[in-house]
mmCIF file of C-alpha atoms in Angstrom:
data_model
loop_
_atom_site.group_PDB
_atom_site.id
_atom_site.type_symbol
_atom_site.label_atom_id
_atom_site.label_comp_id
_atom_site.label_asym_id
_atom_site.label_seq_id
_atom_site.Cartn_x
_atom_site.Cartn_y
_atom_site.Cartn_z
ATOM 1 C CA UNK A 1 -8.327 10.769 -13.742
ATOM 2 C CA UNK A 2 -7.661 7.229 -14.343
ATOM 3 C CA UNK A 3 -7.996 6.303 -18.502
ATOM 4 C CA UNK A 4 -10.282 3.269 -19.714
ATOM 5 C CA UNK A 5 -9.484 0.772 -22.133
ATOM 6 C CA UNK A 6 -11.370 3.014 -24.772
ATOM 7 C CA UNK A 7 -9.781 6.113 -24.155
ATOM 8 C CA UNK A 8 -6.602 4.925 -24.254
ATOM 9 C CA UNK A 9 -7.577 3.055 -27.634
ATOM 10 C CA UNK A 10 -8.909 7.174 -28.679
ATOM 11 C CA UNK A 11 -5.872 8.305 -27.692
ATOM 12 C CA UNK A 12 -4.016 6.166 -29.576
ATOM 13 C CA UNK A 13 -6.214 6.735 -32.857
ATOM 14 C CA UNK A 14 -5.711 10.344 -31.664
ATOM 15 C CA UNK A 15 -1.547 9.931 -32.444
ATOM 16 C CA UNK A 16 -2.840 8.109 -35.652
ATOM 17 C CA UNK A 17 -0.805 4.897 -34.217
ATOM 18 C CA UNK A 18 -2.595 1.956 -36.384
ATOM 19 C CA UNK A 19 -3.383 -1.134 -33.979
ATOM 20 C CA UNK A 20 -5.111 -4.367 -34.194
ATOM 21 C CA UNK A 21 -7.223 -5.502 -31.429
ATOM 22 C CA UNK A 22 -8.292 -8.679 -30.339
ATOM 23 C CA UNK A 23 -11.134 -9.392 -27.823
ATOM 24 C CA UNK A 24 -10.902 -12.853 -25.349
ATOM 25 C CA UNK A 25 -11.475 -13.891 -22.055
ATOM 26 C CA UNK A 26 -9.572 -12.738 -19.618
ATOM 27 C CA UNK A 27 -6.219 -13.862 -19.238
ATOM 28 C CA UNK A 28 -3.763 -14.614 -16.181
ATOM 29 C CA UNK A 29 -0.756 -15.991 -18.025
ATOM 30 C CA UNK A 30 1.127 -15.718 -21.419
ATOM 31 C CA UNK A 31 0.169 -19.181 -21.960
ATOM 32 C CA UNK A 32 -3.427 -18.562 -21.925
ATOM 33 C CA UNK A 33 -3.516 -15.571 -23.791
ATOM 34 C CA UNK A 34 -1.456 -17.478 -26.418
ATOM 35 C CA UNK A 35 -4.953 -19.720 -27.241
ATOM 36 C CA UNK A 36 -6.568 -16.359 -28.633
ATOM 37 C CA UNK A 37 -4.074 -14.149 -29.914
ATOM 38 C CA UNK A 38 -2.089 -16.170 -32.338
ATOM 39 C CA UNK A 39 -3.384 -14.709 -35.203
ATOM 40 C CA UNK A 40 -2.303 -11.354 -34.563
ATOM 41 C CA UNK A 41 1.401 -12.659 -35.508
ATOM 42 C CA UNK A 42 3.019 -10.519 -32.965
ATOM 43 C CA UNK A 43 5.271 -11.305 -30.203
ATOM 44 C CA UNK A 44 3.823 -11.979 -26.552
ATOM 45 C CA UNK A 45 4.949 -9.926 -23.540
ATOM 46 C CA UNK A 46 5.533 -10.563 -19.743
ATOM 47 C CA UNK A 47 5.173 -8.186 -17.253
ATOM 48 C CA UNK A 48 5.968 -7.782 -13.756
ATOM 49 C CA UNK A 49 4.658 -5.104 -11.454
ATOM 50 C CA UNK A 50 7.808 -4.662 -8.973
ATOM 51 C CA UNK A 51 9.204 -2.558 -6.022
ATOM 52 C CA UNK A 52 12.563 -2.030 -4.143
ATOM 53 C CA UNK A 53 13.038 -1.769 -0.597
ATOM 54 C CA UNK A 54 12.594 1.996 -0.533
ATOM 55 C CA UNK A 55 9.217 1.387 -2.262
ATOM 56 C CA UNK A 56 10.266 2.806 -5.805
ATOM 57 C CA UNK A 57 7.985 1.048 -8.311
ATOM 58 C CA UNK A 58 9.003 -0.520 -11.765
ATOM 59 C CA UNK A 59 7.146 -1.934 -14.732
ATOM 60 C CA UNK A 60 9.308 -5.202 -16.118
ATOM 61 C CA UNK A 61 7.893 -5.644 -19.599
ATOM 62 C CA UNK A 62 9.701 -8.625 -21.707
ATOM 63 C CA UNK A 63 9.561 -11.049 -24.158
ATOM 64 C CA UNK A 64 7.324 -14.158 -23.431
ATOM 65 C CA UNK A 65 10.604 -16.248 -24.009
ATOM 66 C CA UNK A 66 13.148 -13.941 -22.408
ATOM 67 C CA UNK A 67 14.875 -15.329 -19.576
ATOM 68 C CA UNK A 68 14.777 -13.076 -16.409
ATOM 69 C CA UNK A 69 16.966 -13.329 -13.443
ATOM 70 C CA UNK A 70 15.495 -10.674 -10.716
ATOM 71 C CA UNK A 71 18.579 -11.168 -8.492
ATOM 72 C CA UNK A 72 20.900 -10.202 -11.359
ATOM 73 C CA UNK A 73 18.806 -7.195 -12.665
ATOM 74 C CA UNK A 74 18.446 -6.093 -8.899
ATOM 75 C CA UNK A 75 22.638 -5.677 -8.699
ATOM 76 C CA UNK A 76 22.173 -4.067 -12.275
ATOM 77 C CA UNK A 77 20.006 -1.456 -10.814
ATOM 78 C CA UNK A 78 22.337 -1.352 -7.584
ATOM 79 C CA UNK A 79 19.741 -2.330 -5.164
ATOM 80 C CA UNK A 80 21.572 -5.138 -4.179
ATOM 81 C CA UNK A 81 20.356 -9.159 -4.881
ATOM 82 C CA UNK A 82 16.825 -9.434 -2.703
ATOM 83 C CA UNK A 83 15.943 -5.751 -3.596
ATOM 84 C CA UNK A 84 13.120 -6.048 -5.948
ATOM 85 C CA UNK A 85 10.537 -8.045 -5.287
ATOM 86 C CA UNK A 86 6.259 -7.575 -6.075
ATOM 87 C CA UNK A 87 4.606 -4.621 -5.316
ATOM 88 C CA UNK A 88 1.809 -5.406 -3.200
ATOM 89 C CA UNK A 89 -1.457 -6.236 -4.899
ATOM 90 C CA UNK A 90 -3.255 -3.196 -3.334
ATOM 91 C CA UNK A 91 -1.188 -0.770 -5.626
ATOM 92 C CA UNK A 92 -2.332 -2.176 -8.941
ATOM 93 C CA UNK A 93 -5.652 -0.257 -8.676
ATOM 94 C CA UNK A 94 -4.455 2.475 -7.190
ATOM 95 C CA UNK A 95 -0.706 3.265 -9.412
ATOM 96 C CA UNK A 96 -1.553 1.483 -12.549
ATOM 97 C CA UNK A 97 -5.134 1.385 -12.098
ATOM 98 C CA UNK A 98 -5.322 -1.901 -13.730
ATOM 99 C CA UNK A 99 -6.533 -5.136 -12.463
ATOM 100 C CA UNK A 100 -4.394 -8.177 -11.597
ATOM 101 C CA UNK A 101 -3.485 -10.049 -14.817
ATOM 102 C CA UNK A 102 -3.395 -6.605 -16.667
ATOM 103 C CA UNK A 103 -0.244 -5.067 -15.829
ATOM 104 C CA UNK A 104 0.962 -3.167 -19.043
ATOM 105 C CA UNK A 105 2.953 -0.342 -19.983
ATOM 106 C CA UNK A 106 -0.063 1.193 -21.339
ATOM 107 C CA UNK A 107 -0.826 1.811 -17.649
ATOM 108 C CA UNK A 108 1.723 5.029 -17.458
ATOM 109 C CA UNK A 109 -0.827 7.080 -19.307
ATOM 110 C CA UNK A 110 -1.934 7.601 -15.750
ATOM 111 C CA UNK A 111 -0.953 10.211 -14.047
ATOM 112 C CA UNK A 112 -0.835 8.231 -10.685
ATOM 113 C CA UNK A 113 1.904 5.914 -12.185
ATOM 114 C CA UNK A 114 4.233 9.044 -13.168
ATOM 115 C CA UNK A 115 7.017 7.943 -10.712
ATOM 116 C CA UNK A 116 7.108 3.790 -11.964
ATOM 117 C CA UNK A 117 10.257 3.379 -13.733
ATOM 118 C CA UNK A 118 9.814 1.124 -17.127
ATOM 119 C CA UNK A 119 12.363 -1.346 -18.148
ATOM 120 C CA UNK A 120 11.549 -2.963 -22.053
ATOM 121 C CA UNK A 121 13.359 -6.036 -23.312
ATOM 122 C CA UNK A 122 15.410 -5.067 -26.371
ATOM 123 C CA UNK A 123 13.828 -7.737 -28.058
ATOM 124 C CA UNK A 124 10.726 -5.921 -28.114
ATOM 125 C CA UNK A 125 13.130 -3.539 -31.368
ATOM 126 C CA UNK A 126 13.295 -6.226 -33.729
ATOM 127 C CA UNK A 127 9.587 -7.859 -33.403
ATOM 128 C CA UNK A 128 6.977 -7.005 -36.205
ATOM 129 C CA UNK A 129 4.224 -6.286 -33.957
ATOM 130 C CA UNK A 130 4.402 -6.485 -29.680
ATOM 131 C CA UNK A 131 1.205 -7.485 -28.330
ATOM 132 C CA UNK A 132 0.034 -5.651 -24.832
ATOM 133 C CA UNK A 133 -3.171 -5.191 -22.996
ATOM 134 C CA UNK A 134 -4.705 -2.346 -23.287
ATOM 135 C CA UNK A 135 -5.536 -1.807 -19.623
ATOM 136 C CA UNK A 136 -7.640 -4.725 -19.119
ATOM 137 C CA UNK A 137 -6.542 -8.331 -19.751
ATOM 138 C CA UNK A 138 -9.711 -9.101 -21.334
ATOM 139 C CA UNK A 139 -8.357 -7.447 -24.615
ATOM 140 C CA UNK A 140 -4.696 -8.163 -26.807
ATOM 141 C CA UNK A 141 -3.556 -4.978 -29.170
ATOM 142 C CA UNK A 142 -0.982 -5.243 -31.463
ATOM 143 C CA UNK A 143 1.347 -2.788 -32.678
ATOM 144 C CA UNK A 144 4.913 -2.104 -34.006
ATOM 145 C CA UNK A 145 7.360 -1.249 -31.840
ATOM 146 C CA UNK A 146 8.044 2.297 -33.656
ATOM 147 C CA UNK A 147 4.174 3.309 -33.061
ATOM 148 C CA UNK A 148 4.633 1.959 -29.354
ATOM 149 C CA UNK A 149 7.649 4.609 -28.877
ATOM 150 C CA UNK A 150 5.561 7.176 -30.238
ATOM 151 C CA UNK A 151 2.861 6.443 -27.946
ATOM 152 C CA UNK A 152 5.673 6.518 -24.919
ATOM 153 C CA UNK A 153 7.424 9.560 -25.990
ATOM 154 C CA UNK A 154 3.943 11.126 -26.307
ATOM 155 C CA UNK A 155 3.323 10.731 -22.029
ATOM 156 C CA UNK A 156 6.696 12.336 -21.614
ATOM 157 C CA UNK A 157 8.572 8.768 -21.491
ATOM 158 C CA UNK A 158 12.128 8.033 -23.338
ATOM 159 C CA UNK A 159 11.714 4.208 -24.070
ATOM 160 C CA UNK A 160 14.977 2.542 -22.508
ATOM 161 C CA UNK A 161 15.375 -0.481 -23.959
ATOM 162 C CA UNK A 162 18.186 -3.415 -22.453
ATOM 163 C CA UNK A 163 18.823 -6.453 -22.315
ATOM 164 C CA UNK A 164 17.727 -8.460 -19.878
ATOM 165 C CA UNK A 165 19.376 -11.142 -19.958
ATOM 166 C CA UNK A 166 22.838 -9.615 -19.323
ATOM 167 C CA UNK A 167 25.012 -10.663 -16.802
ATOM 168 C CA UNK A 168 27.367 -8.255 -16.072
ATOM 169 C CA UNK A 169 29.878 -8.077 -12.756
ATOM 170 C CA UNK A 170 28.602 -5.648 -10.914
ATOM 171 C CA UNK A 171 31.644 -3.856 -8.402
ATOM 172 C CA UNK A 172 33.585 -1.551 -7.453
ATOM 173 C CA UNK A 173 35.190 -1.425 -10.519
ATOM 174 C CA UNK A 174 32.734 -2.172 -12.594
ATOM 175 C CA UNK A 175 29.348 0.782 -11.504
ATOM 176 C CA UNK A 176 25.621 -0.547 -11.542
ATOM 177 C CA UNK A 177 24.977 -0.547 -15.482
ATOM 178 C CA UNK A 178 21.041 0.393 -15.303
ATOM 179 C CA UNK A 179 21.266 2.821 -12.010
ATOM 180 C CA UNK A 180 20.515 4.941 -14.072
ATOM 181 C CA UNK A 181 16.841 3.511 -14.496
ATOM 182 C CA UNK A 182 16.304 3.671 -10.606
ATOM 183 C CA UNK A 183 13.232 6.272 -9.967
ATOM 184 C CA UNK A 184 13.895 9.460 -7.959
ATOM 185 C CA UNK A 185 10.807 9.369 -5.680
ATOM 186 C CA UNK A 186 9.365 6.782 -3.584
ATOM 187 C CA UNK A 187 5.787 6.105 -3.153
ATOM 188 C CA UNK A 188 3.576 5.431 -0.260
ATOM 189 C CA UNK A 189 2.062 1.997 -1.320
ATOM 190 C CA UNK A 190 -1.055 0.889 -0.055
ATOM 191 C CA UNK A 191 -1.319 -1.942 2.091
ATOM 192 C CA UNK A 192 1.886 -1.296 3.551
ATOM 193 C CA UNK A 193 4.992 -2.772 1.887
ATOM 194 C CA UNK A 194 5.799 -6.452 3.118
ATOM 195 C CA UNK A 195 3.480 -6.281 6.751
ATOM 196 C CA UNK A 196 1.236 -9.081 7.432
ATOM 197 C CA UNK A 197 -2.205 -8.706 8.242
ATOM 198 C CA UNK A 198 -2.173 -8.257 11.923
ATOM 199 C CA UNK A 199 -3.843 -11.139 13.378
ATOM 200 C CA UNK A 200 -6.532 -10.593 16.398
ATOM 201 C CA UNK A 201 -6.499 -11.924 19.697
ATOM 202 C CA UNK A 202 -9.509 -13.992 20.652
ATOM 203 C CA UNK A 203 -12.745 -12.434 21.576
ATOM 204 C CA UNK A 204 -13.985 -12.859 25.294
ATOM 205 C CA UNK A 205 -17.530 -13.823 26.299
ATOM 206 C CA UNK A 206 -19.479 -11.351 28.442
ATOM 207 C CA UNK A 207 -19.128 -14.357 31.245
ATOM 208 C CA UNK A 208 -15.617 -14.926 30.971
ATOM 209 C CA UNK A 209 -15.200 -11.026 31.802
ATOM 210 C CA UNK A 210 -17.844 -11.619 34.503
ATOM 211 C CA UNK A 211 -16.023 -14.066 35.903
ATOM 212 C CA UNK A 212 -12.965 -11.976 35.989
ATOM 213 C CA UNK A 213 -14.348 -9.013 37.777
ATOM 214 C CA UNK A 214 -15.457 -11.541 40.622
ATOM 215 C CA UNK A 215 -12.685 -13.205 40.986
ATOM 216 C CA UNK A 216 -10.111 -11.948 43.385
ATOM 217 C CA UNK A 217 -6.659 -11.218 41.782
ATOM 218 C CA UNK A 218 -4.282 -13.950 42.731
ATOM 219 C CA UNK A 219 -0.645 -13.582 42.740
ATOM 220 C CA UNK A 220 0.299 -16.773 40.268
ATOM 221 C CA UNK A 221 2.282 -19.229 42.142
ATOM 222 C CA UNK A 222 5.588 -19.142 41.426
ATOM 223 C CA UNK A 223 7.068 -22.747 39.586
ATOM 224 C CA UNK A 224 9.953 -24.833 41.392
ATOM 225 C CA UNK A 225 12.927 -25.021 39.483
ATOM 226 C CA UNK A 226 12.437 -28.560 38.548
ATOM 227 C CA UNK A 227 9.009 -27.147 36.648
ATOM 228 C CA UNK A 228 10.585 -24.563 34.861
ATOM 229 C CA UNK A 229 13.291 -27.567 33.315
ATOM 230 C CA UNK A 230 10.641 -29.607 32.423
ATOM 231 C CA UNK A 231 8.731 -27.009 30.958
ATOM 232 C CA UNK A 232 11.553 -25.350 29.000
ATOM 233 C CA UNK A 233 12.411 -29.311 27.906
ATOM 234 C CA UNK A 234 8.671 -29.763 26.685
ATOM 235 C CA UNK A 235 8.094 -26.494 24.803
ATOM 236 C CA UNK A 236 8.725 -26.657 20.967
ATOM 237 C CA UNK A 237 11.511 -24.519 19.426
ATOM 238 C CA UNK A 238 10.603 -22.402 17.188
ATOM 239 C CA UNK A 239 13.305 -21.676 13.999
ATOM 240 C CA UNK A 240 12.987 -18.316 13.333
ATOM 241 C CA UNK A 241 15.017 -18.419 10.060
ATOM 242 C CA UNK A 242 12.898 -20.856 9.058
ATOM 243 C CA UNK A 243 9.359 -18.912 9.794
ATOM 244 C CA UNK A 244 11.129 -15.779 7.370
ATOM 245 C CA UNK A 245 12.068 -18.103 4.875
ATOM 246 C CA UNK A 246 8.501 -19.157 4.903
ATOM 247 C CA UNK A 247 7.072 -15.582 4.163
ATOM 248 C CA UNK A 248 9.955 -15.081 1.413
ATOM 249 C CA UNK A 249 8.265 -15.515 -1.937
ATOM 250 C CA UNK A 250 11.898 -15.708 -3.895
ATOM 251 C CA UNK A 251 13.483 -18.377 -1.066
ATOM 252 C CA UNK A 252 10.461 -20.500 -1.412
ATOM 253 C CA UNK A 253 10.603 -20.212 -5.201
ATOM 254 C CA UNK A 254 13.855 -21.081 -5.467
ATOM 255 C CA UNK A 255 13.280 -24.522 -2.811
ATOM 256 C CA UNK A 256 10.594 -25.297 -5.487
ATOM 257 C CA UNK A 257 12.525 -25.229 -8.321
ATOM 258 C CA UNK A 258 15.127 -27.064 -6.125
ATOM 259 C CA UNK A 259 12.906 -30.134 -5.882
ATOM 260 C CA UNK A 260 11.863 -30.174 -9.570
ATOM 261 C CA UNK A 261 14.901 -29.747 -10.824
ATOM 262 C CA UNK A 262 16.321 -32.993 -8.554
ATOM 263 C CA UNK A 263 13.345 -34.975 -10.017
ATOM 264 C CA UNK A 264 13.914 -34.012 -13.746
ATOM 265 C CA UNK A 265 17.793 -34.524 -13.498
ATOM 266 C CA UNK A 266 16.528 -38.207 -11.647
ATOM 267 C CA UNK A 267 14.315 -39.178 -14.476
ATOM 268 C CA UNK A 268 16.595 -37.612 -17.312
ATOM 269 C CA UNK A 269 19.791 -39.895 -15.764
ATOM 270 C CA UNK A 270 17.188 -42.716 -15.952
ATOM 271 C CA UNK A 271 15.759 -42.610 -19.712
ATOM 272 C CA UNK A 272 19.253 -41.228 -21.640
ATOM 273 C CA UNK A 273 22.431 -42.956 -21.547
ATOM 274 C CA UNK A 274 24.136 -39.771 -21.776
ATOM 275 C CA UNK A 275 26.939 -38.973 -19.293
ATOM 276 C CA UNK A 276 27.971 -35.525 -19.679
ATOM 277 C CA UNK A 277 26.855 -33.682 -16.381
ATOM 278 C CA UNK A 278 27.638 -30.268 -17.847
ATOM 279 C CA UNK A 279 24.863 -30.792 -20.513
ATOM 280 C CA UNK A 280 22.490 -31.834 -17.839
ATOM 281 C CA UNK A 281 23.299 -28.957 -15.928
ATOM 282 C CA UNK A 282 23.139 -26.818 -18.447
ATOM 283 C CA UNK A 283 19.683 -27.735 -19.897
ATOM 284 C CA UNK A 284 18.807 -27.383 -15.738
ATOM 285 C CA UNK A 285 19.510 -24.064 -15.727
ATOM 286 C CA UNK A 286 17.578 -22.654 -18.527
ATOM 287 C CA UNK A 287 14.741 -24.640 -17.364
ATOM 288 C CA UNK A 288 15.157 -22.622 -13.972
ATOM 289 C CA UNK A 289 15.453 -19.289 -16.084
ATOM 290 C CA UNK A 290 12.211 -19.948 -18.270
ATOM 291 C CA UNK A 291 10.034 -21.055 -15.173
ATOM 292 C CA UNK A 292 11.395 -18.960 -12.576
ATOM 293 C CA UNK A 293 9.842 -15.609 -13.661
ATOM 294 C CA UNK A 294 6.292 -16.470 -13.956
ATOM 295 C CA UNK A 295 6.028 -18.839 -11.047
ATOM 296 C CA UNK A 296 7.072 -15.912 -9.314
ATOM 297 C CA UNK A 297 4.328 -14.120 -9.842
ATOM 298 C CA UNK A 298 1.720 -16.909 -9.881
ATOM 299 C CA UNK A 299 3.388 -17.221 -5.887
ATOM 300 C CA UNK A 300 3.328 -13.601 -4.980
ATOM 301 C CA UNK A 301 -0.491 -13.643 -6.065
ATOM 302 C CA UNK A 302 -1.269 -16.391 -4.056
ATOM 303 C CA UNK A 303 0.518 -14.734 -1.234
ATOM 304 C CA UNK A 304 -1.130 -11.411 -1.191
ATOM 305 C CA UNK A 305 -4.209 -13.419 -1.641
ATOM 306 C CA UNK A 306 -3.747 -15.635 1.343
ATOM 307 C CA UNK A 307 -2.914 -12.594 3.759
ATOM 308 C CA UNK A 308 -6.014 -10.225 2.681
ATOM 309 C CA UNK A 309 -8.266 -13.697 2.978
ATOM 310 C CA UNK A 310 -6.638 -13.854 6.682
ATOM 311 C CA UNK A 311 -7.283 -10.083 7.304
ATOM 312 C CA UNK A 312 -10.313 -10.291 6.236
ATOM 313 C CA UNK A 313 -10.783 -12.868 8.773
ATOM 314 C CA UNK A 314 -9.474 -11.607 11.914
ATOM 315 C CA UNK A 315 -11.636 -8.109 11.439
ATOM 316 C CA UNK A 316 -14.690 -10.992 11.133
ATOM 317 C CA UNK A 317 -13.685 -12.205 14.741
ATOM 318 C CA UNK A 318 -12.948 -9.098 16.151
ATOM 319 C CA UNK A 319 -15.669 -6.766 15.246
ATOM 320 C CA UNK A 320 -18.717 -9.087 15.149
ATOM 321 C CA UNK A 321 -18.435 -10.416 19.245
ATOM 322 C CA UNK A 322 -17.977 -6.339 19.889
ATOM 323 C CA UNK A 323 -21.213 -5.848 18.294
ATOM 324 C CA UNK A 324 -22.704 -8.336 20.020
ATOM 325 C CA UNK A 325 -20.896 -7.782 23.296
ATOM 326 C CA UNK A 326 -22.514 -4.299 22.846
ATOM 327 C CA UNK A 327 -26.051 -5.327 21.869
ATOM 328 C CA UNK A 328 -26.657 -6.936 25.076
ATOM 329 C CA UNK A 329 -24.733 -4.373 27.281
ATOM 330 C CA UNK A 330 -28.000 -2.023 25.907
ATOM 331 C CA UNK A 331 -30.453 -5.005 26.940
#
């Protein structure tokens, strides 16, 4: 059984956990759910729906101003740099049972999410209220973090609270510091884990198949050698690092930030008279850090969209002639 928003509010009520509630529209970003919930004077959260590459699932909850570094928290949880990344947008509904733009903690009161590992900021200990959604991110609640362990160690979860912003060296000497938060069974995700949409071959007309049963089979001529140079010369070479790179959400992240961080640095040199290159860099950095997180997701969205728009497509040009082809095979 998958909760609602109101019975996880009951429930709550239930563990006599006092809340305040605040309805708005709905929400895709911190920054827009910061123009409705500012009275509730509690501390905004980001959260990040995630997987590794042996499709273990974990809930990233933080502070709206932590800084997150996925590549550092990956070798933290000894999966390596690349090894978390977003869990495909099929397996909100069907884990979390939320909609995108409503992942939340909350969301382990399902059953269905049992096996998603939850990682809290330790920020979250010394904030008067934390402010969530409460399964749909049309609604803020706010609560203190003592009544939000309660509510956790009432589904049968120890909060585990770090901080995320740690950077420690991760080696042989020196073990995997949050391996420990690694979950013990994988999940078969929905959609697949990182496949693209197969794309369909072009349809054929009922004549061009005529055609091709009439037709005596021909062996094709074989090309001189002074063809095949000329047509190895002419055909375009394809990079094939560069095609991956092009599907890899944290590579083209990172060229983004790249290109805004050589303009800012360009227009900072040009307005200050300041010389030091270390402050520059510095102030670069934690730019990078506070944008890199969210325009990570924003990306991954707009990824997952792109591919079920182009699924969606090729089934369109694929089934429809079939049904057609078949219509007038009956005629």
């Amino acid at each position: 059984m998958a909760f609602t928003k109101d019975q996880l509010l009951a429930r709550l009520q239930e563990l006599k956990i006092e809340f305040l509630s605040c309805d708005h529209p709905a929400v895709m970003t911190v920054e827009e759910q910061a123009k409705y919930v500012g009275h509730l004077g509690g501390a905004l959260s980001k959260n990040l729906f995630l997987k590794d590459k042996k499709h273990r699932l974990y809930i990233i909850s933080a502070l709206a101003n932590t800084k997150v570094d996925l590549k550092i928290l990956s070798q933290r949880l000894g999966l390596g740099k690349g090894g978390l990344r977003m869990a495909p947008e099929e397996a909100l509904p069907e884990i979390l049972h939320v909609a995108l733009g409503s992942v939340t903690p909350f969301a382990l009161i399902n059953e269905s999410a049992r096996s998603v590992s939850l990682l809290l900021d330790k920020g979250f200990k010394s904030q008067r209220y934390c402010l969530f959604h409460p399964l749909t991110n049309e609604v803020t609640i706010a609560l203190t973090p003592s009544d939000f362990d309660k509510f956790l160690l009432s589904i049968g979860r120890e909060p585990a609270y770090v901080d995320l912003e740690d950077c420690p060296v991760v080696g042989k000497d020196n073990p995997p510091d949050l391996a420990y938060l690694v979950p013990a069974e994988a999940l078969n995700l929905p959609g697949g884990a990182d496949k693209v949409p197969p794309t369909s071959a072009p349809a054929q007309t009922n004549a061009t198949l005529e055609q091709k049963t009439k037709q005596p089979t021909q062996k094709p001529k074989e090309p001189s050698k002074e063809q095949k140079q000329k047509s190895g010369k002419d055909k375009p070479q394809i990079n094939a690092d560069a095609v991956a790179d092009s599907t890899n959400v944290e590579k083209f992240v990172e060229k983004v930030l790249e290109k805004v961080s050589n303009v800012f640095i360009s227009e900072l040199s040009k307005q200050s008279n300041a010389e030091d290159g270390n402050i520059k860099d510095h102030m670069l950095e934690g730019v990078k850090q506070r944008v890199s997180f969210d325009l990570l997701s924003m990306t991954m969205t707009l990824k997952n969209s792109v591919y079920t728009q182009g699924f969606h497509a090729g089934i369109e040009s694929t089934l429809y002639p079939l049904a057609n082809r078949k219509i007038v095979e009956r005629k």
